[in-house]
C-alpha cells in the first residue's frame, strides 16, 4: 500500500531525434510501463504520445508529467514560448509547442532538454550522486551537454550548446565536417551522422581500429579539456549511441584528455586512481527517460 512518503507515480517522455520513450513509474527500481515510438512528423508523433499518456492517465492516474526533449528549446518558464523547440534544425520541428500539447492532461508538467534531464537522473539515482558540479554529455545523433554547476542546471542566454564548440583539428585532417551551421565544430566531427558523412559507412559498422576513430578521439579529448577547465565538473558522464557502441573509445578519450591538459591545473585531480572522472552513465540508456520521471516529480513538488 502506498503512503505519503512514497515517491509519486509519474509519467515521463523522452522526446529524441529518432525515437521517443514514454515511461510510467516512480524511479529506476519501479518502471511500470514503457512504450517506444518513432519520432516522425511533429503532429503525428505528439498525437501518438498523447494517446499513450491519456490511457495511462485514465488507468493509473499519474500525478505529473516530465518531458525531456531534444533541443534547442525554450526552458524559461516566464517566456511566451516556454516548452517550445526554438531553432532546432530537425525538419518540421522548429517552433513546435511541445509542452502545450500536453496541458489538457491537467497535471503539473516539467520540461527540460534531454541531456539536462539525464543529468538530473544521474545526480539522483546514478553516477553523479552527491556531486554538486558535473556534466552529462551524449555523443549520438548530435552532441549534447547538460552541465550542473553547484547543484543547478547551467543556463543563462538559453541552455549550453557546448557540443558546437570549436576545437583544434588533428594535424593533417582537413575534412570540412558535417555540422550545417559550423562545419567542423565538435558535433560536426564526432556525431554518428558526421562519422557516416566522413567514411560513407554507418558508425556502427566501422572496425574499432578504423582511422576515423582517431579523429573522434582527438576532437573529444580537446572538447573535454575545454569543458573541464570552464565548468570544472567533478565528473563527466558520457552517453549516447557512438560511445556506448564503441567500448574502445572511452579509455582512449581519457588518455587524450590527459595528454591535452599536459599536467595543468585539474589534471592531477582527474588522474587520481579510482577517480573515474570520465565515466559511463550508470543509468545507461535509461538516463533520459528516468530523467523525465524526475522532472515530473520536481514539477509536482513545485506545484505544492
Ligand atoms: P539519439 O542521439 O537520437 O538520442 P543515440 O544516442 O542512440 O540516439 O545515437 C544514435 C547514433 O549512434 C547514430 O548516429 C548511430 O550511427 C550511432 N551508433 C549506434 N550504434 C553505434 C555503434 N555500435 N557504434 C558507433 N555508433 C553507433
Ligand atoms: Zn555546430
XYZ file of C-alpha atoms and ligand atoms in Angstrom:
332
model
C 0.000 0.000 0.000
C 1.275 3.440 -0.796
C 1.966 6.033 1.862
C 2.507 9.784 1.770
C 6.277 9.243 1.719
C 6.285 7.073 -1.402
C 7.592 8.837 -4.483
C 4.677 9.852 -6.683
C 3.670 7.822 -9.705
C 4.570 9.959 -12.698
C 4.811 9.750 -16.468
C 7.885 10.728 -18.439
C 8.538 11.287 -22.111
C 11.994 11.313 -23.617
C 11.499 13.005 -26.972
C 14.543 12.086 -29.035
C 15.642 12.915 -32.532
C 14.954 9.385 -33.754
C 12.751 7.801 -31.079
C 10.518 8.694 -28.145
C 10.361 6.713 -24.923
C 7.272 7.062 -22.734
C 7.592 5.652 -19.205
C 5.333 5.320 -16.201
C 6.849 4.827 -12.767
C 8.359 6.315 -9.644
C 12.088 5.761 -10.277
C 14.694 3.324 -11.598
C 13.537 0.430 -9.419
C 9.889 0.924 -10.314
C 9.170 1.431 -14.009
C 5.679 0.037 -14.561
C 5.248 0.598 -18.287
C 7.353 1.690 -21.234
C 6.307 2.477 -24.801
C 8.736 3.332 -27.595
C 7.626 5.314 -30.627
C 9.394 6.551 -33.705
C 9.930 10.311 -33.946
C 8.294 11.318 -37.225
C 6.424 14.481 -38.207
C 5.507 16.544 -35.130
C 1.702 16.414 -35.313
C 1.626 12.623 -35.684
C 4.366 11.996 -33.118
C 2.840 14.211 -30.435
C -0.582 12.672 -31.045
C 0.858 9.159 -30.614
C 2.498 10.193 -27.331
C -0.659 11.913 -26.172
C -2.649 8.710 -26.762
C -0.246 6.674 -24.632
C -0.378 9.261 -21.847
C -4.173 9.607 -21.919
C -4.550 5.845 -21.498
C -2.086 5.792 -18.619
C -3.794 8.774 -17.014
C -7.188 7.069 -17.213
C -5.920 3.763 -15.814
C -3.229 4.811 -13.376
C -3.945 8.471 -12.535
C -0.288 9.508 -12.631
C 0.283 12.788 -10.779
C 2.661 14.719 -13.032
C 4.424 14.583 -16.390
C 8.048 15.240 -17.312
C 9.242 15.955 -20.829
C 12.905 15.526 -21.721
C 13.219 16.886 -25.230
C 15.844 17.273 -27.890
C 16.673 20.924 -28.464
C 17.394 23.699 -28.702
C 14.315 24.502 -26.633
C 12.942 27.401 -24.584
C 13.419 26.492 -20.913
C 12.416 29.851 -19.404
C 9.125 29.390 -17.515
C 8.229 33.091 -17.924
C 8.719 33.112 -21.679
C 5.696 33.016 -24.014
C 7.374 30.203 -25.924
C 8.332 28.153 -22.818
C 8.335 24.455 -23.676
C 8.718 25.009 -27.424
C 11.546 23.925 -29.676
C 13.348 27.047 -30.830
C 15.860 26.994 -33.649
C 16.050 23.233 -33.997
C 17.472 22.085 -37.316
C 15.231 18.986 -37.224
C 12.923 19.410 -40.239
C 9.355 20.389 -39.319
C 10.011 20.730 -35.579
C 11.145 24.344 -35.258
C 8.723 26.388 -33.093
C 6.655 23.322 -32.175
C 4.989 23.926 -28.780
C 5.732 20.539 -27.212
C 4.731 21.312 -23.623
C 1.435 22.958 -24.585
C 0.305 19.776 -26.361
C 0.087 18.033 -23.006
C -1.540 20.677 -20.787
C -5.029 19.159 -21.397
C -3.877 16.190 -19.262
C -4.396 18.509 -16.296
C -1.228 17.591 -14.357
C 1.888 19.609 -13.487
C 4.474 19.350 -16.270
C 8.255 19.613 -16.049
C 10.122 20.431 -19.252
C 13.868 20.259 -19.906
C 16.304 19.231 -22.583
C 17.057 15.510 -22.794
C 20.610 15.993 -21.543
C 19.553 18.176 -18.598
C 17.005 15.529 -17.641
C 19.595 12.759 -17.951
C 21.960 14.807 -15.789
C 19.221 15.187 -13.163
C 18.560 11.425 -13.116
C 22.265 10.578 -12.834
C 22.517 13.023 -9.917
C 19.550 11.450 -8.111
C 20.000 7.761 -8.902
C 23.133 7.171 -10.981
C 26.764 8.093 -11.440
C 26.674 11.622 -10.025
C 25.050 11.042 -6.633
C 26.492 13.500 -4.129
C 28.287 15.640 -6.694
C 27.490 19.358 -6.801
C 29.050 20.014 -10.205
C 29.140 17.544 -13.059
C 28.229 17.190 -16.706
C 26.262 14.692 -18.755
C 27.384 14.508 -22.375
C 25.773 12.494 -25.135
C 27.509 11.615 -28.386
C 24.873 10.210 -30.700
C 22.883 11.841 -33.497
C 24.306 15.069 -32.085
C 26.497 16.118 -29.179
C 24.506 17.389 -26.193
C 25.762 18.734 -22.883
C 23.840 19.061 -19.624
C 26.026 20.867 -17.094
C 25.131 21.001 -13.403
C 27.047 23.700 -11.559
C 26.766 23.904 -7.774
C 23.540 21.904 -7.838
C 21.778 23.799 -10.624
C 21.497 23.198 -14.333
C 23.656 25.789 -16.076
C 21.611 28.292 -18.031
C 21.598 31.917 -19.000
C 21.144 33.008 -22.573
C 19.376 29.717 -23.208
C 20.929 26.368 -22.263
C 24.501 25.282 -23.050
C 25.175 24.177 -26.612
C 28.725 23.153 -25.883
C 28.568 20.338 -28.441
C 29.009 23.067 -31.038
C 32.275 24.395 -29.593
C 35.210 24.515 -31.958
C 38.366 22.564 -31.186
C 41.799 22.433 -32.838
C 41.873 19.929 -35.684
C 44.026 16.822 -35.660
C 47.180 17.536 -37.670
C 46.665 16.686 -41.323
C 42.881 16.343 -41.086
C 41.111 18.899 -43.254
C 37.769 17.159 -43.792
C 35.233 20.037 -43.646
C 32.921 18.460 -41.037
C 29.183 17.826 -41.101
C 27.527 20.497 -38.916
C 25.149 22.526 -41.108
C 25.968 25.634 -39.060
C 29.694 25.315 -38.331
C 31.176 22.519 -40.404
C 33.910 21.219 -38.123
C 32.569 22.031 -34.656
C 32.720 19.075 -32.228
C 29.313 17.747 -33.296
C 30.309 18.179 -36.942
C 33.323 15.919 -36.323
C 32.165 13.224 -33.902
C 28.389 12.613 -34.133
C 27.114 9.395 -35.720
C 25.941 11.255 -38.853
C 29.326 13.046 -39.058
C 31.168 9.724 -38.969
C 28.897 8.388 -41.702
C 29.422 11.540 -43.811
C 33.204 11.199 -43.432
C 33.517 7.486 -44.101
C 30.448 6.647 -46.200
C 29.625 3.895 -43.685
C 27.433 3.696 -40.592
C 29.476 4.373 -37.448
C 28.312 1.024 -36.036
C 29.877 -0.809 -38.981
C 33.377 0.634 -38.670
C 36.031 -1.613 -37.133
C 37.462 -0.383 -33.800
C 40.809 0.413 -35.439
C 39.369 2.481 -38.289
C 41.303 5.794 -38.626
C 38.033 7.784 -38.307
C 38.088 6.938 -34.581
C 41.465 8.701 -34.235
C 39.849 11.976 -35.285
C 36.895 11.367 -32.942
C 39.236 10.725 -30.008
C 41.308 13.805 -30.818
C 38.270 16.106 -31.040
C 36.663 14.710 -27.862
C 39.941 14.942 -25.919
C 40.123 18.660 -26.774
C 36.410 19.099 -26.107
C 36.662 17.613 -22.607
C 39.775 19.714 -21.988
C 37.640 22.838 -22.624
C 34.633 21.605 -20.677
C 36.778 20.574 -17.693
C 38.617 23.882 -17.453
C 35.497 26.017 -17.954
C 32.678 24.419 -15.914
C 35.035 22.493 -13.554
C 32.839 19.402 -13.206
C 33.748 16.823 -10.565
C 32.799 14.130 -13.067
C 31.731 13.923 -16.707
C 29.347 11.128 -17.690
C 29.422 10.272 -21.393
C 26.496 8.506 -23.009
C 24.975 8.264 -26.473
C 24.999 5.636 -29.196
C 28.506 6.346 -30.501
C 30.248 5.977 -27.131
C 28.021 3.145 -25.912
C 28.625 1.216 -29.123
C 32.426 1.601 -29.205
C 33.909 0.416 -25.934
C 37.447 1.149 -27.163
C 36.753 4.892 -27.206
C 36.381 5.825 -23.525
C 39.900 4.768 -22.407
C 41.355 6.488 -25.467
C 39.407 9.702 -24.781
C 40.600 9.658 -21.140
C 44.186 9.424 -22.374
C 43.613 12.171 -24.958
C 42.207 14.471 -22.271
C 45.239 13.988 -20.049
C 47.614 14.468 -22.980
C 45.804 17.667 -23.905
C 45.826 19.055 -20.334
C 49.534 18.237 -20.154
C 49.665 18.255 -16.355
C 47.904 21.587 -15.994
C 45.518 22.591 -13.192
C 42.781 19.936 -12.798
C 44.920 17.244 -14.457
C 46.242 15.936 -11.126
C 42.773 15.535 -9.571
C 41.448 13.877 -12.712
C 44.179 11.269 -12.853
C 43.917 10.208 -9.197
C 43.420 6.427 -9.007
C 39.755 5.492 -8.580
C 38.566 8.944 -9.526
C 36.516 7.894 -12.612
C 36.446 11.408 -13.977
C 35.217 10.430 -17.446
C 32.698 7.636 -16.889
C 29.721 5.944 -18.482
C 26.301 6.977 -17.193
C 25.280 4.488 -14.522
C 21.673 4.552 -15.696
C 22.868 3.783 -19.209
C 20.267 4.221 -21.935
C 17.587 4.877 -19.333
C 19.075 8.165 -18.081
C 16.867 10.333 -20.330
C 13.527 8.634 -19.673
C 14.187 8.343 -15.934
C 15.189 11.992 -16.023
C 11.725 12.733 -17.388
C 10.222 10.983 -14.340
C 12.487 13.059 -12.090
C 11.333 16.238 -13.867
C 7.718 15.255 -13.256
C 8.375 14.686 -9.554
C 10.111 18.057 -9.334
C 7.169 19.756 -11.071
C 4.787 18.102 -8.609
C 6.791 19.371 -5.628
C 6.879 22.890 -7.111
C 3.111 22.698 -7.573
C 2.819 22.234 -3.823
P 19.917 9.949 -30.211
O 21.130 10.794 -30.399
O 18.923 10.113 -31.333
O 19.302 10.090 -28.870
P 21.681 7.636 -29.864
O 22.336 8.214 -28.684
O 21.270 6.196 -29.817
O 20.374 8.423 -30.336
O 22.696 7.837 -31.077
C 22.415 7.430 -32.358
C 23.711 7.452 -33.156
O 24.594 6.459 -32.619
C 23.531 7.153 -34.627
O 24.092 8.208 -35.393
C 24.320 5.861 -34.847
O 25.061 5.912 -36.051
C 25.268 5.806 -33.674
N 25.545 4.420 -33.275
C 24.644 3.473 -32.977
N 25.274 2.304 -32.686
C 26.607 2.540 -32.805
C 27.779 1.737 -32.643
N 27.719 0.447 -32.307
N 28.959 2.327 -32.857
C 29.036 3.630 -33.202
N 27.978 4.420 -33.371
C 26.765 3.892 -33.191
Zn 27.915 23.010 -34.965
